PDB file of C-alpha atoms in Angstrom:
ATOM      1  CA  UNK G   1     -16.638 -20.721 -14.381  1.00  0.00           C
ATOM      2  CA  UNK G   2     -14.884 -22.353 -11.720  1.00  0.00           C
ATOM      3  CA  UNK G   3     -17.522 -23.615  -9.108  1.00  0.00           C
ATOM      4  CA  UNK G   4     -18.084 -26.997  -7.993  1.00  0.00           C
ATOM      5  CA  UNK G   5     -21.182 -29.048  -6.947  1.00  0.00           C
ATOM      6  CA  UNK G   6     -21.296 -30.224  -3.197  1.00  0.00           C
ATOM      7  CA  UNK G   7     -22.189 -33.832  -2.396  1.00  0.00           C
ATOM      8  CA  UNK G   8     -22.203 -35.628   0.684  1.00  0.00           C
ATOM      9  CA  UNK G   9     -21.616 -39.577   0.678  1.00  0.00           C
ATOM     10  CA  UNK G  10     -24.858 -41.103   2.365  1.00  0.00           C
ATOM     11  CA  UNK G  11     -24.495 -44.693   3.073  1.00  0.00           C
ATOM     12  CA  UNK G  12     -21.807 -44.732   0.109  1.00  0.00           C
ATOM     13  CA  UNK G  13     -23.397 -42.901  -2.210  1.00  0.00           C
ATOM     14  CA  UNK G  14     -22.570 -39.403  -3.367  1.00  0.00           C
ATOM     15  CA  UNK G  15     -25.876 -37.138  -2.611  1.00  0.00           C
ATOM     16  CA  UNK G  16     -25.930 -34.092  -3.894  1.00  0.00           C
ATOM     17  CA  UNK G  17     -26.508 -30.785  -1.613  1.00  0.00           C
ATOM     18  CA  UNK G  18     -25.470 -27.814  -3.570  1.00  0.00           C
ATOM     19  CA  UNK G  19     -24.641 -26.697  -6.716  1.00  0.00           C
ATOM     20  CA  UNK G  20     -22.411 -24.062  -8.310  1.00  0.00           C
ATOM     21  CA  UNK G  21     -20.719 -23.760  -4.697  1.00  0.00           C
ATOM     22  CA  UNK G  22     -18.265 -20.319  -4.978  1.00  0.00           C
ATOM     23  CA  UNK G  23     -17.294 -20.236  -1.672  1.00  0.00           C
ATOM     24  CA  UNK G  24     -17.083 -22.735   1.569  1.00  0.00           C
ATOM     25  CA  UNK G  25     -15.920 -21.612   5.061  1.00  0.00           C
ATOM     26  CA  UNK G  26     -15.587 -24.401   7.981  1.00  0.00           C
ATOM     27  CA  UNK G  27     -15.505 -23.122  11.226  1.00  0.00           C
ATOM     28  CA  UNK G  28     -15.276 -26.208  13.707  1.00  0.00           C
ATOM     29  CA  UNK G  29     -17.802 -29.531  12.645  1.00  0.00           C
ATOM     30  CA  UNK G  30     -19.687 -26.526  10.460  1.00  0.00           C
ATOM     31  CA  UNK G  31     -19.387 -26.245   6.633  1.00  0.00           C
ATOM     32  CA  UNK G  32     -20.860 -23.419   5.199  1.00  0.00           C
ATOM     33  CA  UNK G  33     -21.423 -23.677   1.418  1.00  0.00           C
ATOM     34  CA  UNK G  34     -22.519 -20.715  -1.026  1.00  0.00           C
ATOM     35  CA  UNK G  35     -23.570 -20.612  -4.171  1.00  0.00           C
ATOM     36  CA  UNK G  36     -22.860 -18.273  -7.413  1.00  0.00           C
ATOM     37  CA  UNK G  37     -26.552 -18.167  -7.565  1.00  0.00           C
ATOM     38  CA  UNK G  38     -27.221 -16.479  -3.541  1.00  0.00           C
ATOM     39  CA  UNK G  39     -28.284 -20.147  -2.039  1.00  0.00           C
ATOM     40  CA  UNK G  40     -26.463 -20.932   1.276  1.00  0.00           C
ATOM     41  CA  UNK G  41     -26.199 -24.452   3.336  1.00  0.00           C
ATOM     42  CA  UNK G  42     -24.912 -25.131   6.620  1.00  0.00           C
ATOM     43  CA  UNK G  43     -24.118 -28.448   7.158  1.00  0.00           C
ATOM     44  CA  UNK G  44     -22.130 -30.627  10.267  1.00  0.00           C
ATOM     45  CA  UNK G  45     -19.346 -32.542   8.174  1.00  0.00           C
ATOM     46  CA  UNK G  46     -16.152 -32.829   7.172  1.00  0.00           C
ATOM     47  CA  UNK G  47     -14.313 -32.578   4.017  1.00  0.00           C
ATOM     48  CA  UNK G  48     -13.455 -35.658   2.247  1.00  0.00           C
ATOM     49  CA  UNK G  49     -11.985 -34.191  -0.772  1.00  0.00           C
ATOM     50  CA  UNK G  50     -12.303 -31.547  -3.724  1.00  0.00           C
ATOM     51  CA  UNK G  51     -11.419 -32.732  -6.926  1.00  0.00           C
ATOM     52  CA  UNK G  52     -11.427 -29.110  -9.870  1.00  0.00           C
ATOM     53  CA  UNK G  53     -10.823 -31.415 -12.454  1.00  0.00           C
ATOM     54  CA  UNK G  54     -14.300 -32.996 -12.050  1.00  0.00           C
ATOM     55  CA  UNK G  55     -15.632 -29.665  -9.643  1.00  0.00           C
ATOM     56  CA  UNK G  56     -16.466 -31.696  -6.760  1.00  0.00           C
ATOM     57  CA  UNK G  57     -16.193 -30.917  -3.235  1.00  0.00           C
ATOM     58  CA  UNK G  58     -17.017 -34.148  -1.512  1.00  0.00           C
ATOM     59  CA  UNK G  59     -18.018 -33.896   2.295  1.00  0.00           C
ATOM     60  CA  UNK G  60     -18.806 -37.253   4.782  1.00  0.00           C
ATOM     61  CA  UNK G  61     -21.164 -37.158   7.522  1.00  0.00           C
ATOM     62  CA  UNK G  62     -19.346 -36.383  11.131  1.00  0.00           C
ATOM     63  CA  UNK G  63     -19.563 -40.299  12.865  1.00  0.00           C
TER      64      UNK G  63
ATOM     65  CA  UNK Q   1      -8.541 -23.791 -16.170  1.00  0.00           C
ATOM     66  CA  UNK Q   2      -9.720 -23.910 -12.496  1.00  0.00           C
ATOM     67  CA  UNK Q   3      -7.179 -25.123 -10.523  1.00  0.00           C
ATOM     68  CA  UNK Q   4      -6.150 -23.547  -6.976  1.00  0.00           C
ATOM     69  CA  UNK Q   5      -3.004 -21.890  -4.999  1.00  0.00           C
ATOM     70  CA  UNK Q   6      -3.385 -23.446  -1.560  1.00  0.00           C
ATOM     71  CA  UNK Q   7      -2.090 -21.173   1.624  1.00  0.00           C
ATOM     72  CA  UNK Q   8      -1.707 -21.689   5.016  1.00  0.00           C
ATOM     73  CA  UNK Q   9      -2.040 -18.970   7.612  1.00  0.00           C
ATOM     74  CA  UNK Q  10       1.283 -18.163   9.307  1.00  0.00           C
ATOM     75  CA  UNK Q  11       1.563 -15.699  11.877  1.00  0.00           C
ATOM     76  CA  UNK Q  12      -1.452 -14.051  10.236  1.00  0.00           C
ATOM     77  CA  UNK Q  13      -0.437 -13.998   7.127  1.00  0.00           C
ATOM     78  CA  UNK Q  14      -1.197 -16.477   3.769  1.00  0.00           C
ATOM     79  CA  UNK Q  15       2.054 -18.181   2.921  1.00  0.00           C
ATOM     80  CA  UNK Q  16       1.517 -19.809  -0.574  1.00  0.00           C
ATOM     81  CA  UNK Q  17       2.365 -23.505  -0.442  1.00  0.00           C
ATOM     82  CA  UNK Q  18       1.842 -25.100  -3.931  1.00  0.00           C
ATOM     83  CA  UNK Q  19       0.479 -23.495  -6.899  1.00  0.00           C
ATOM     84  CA  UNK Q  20      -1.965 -25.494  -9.006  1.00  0.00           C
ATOM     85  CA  UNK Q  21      -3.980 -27.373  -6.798  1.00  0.00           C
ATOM     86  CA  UNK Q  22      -6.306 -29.918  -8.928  1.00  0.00           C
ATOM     87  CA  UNK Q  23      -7.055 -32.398  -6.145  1.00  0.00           C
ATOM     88  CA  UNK Q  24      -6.665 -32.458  -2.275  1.00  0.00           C
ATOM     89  CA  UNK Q  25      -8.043 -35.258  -0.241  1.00  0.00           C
ATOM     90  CA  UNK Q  26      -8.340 -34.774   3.633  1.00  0.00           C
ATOM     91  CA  UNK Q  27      -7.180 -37.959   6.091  1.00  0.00           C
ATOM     92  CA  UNK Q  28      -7.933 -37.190   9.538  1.00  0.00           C
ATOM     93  CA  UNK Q  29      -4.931 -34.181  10.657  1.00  0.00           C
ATOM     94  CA  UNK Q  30      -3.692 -34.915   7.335  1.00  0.00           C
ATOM     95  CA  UNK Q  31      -4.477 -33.130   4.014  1.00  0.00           C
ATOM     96  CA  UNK Q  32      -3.106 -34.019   0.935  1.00  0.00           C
ATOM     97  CA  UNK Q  33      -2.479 -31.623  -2.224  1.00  0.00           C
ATOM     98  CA  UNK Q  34      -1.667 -32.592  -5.678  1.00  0.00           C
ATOM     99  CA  UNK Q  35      -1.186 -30.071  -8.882  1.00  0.00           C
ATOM    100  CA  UNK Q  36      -1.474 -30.144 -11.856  1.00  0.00           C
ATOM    101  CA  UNK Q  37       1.840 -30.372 -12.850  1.00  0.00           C
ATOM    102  CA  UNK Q  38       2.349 -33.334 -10.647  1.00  0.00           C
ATOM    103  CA  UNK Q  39       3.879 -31.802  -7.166  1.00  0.00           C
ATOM    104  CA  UNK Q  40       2.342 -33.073  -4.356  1.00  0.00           C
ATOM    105  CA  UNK Q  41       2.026 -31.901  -1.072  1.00  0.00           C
ATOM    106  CA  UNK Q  42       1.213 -33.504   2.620  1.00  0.00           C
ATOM    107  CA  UNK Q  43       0.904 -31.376   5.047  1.00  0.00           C
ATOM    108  CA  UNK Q  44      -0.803 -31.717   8.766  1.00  0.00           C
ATOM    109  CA  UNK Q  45      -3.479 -28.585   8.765  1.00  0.00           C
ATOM    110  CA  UNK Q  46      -7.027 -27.892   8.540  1.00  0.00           C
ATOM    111  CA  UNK Q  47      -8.741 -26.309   5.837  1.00  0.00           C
ATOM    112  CA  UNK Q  48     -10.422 -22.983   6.842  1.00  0.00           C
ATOM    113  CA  UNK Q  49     -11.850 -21.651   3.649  1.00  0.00           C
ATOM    114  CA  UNK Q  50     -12.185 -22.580  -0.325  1.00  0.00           C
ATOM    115  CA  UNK Q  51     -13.140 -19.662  -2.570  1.00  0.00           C
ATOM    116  CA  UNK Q  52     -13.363 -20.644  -6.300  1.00  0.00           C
ATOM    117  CA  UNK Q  53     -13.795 -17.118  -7.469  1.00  0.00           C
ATOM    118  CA  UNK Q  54     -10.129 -16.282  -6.081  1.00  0.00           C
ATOM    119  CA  UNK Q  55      -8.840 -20.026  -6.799  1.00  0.00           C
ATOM    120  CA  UNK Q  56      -7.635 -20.050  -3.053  1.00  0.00           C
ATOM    121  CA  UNK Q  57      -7.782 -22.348  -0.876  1.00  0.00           C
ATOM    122  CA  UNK Q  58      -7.085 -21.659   3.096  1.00  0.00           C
ATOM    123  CA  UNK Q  59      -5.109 -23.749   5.410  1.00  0.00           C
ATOM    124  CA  UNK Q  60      -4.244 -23.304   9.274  1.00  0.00           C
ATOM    125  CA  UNK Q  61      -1.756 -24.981  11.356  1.00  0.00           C
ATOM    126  CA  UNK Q  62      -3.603 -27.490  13.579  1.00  0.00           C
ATOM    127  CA  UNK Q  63      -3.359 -25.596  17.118  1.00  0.00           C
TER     128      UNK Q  63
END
């Protein structure tokens, strides 16, 4: 199992939004997140980074 | 093992770029990918998709 857990870094901490995340699709400021399990998040961001050694996509709010 | 191939979409079509992909880190136009096996790749794009069920992950040219 490959997926990764989602967090966004809230006043420099990482938060956690999703977990299990299979796929994510940006279109413009939009990240769209789904998980192995069916759940789904939209969320205005960008990508920071995405580490699969420690399975973490890691998204900042847009300033 | 859950590394990535990154691609970036060239007239339409996925052109692999590195092979491998354990970390990327995004820097305003600028995304950086590093392998496993210790390539590393900068490269000016935009990430359109990440799907860890394929292990791809989807550049495109900055327009």
């Amino acid at each position: 199992m490959c997926e990764s857990n989602a967090y966004i870094i809230t006043s420099g901490k990482e938060q956690n939004i999703i977990e299990g995340v299979a796929l994510m699709e940006i279109k413009g400021s939009l990240i769209r997140l789904v998980s192995l399990f069916g759940e789904e998040r939209v969320i205005e961001a960008r990508v920071k980074s995405l580490s699969l050694v420690d399975h973490k996509i890691i998204l900042e709010p847009i300033s």
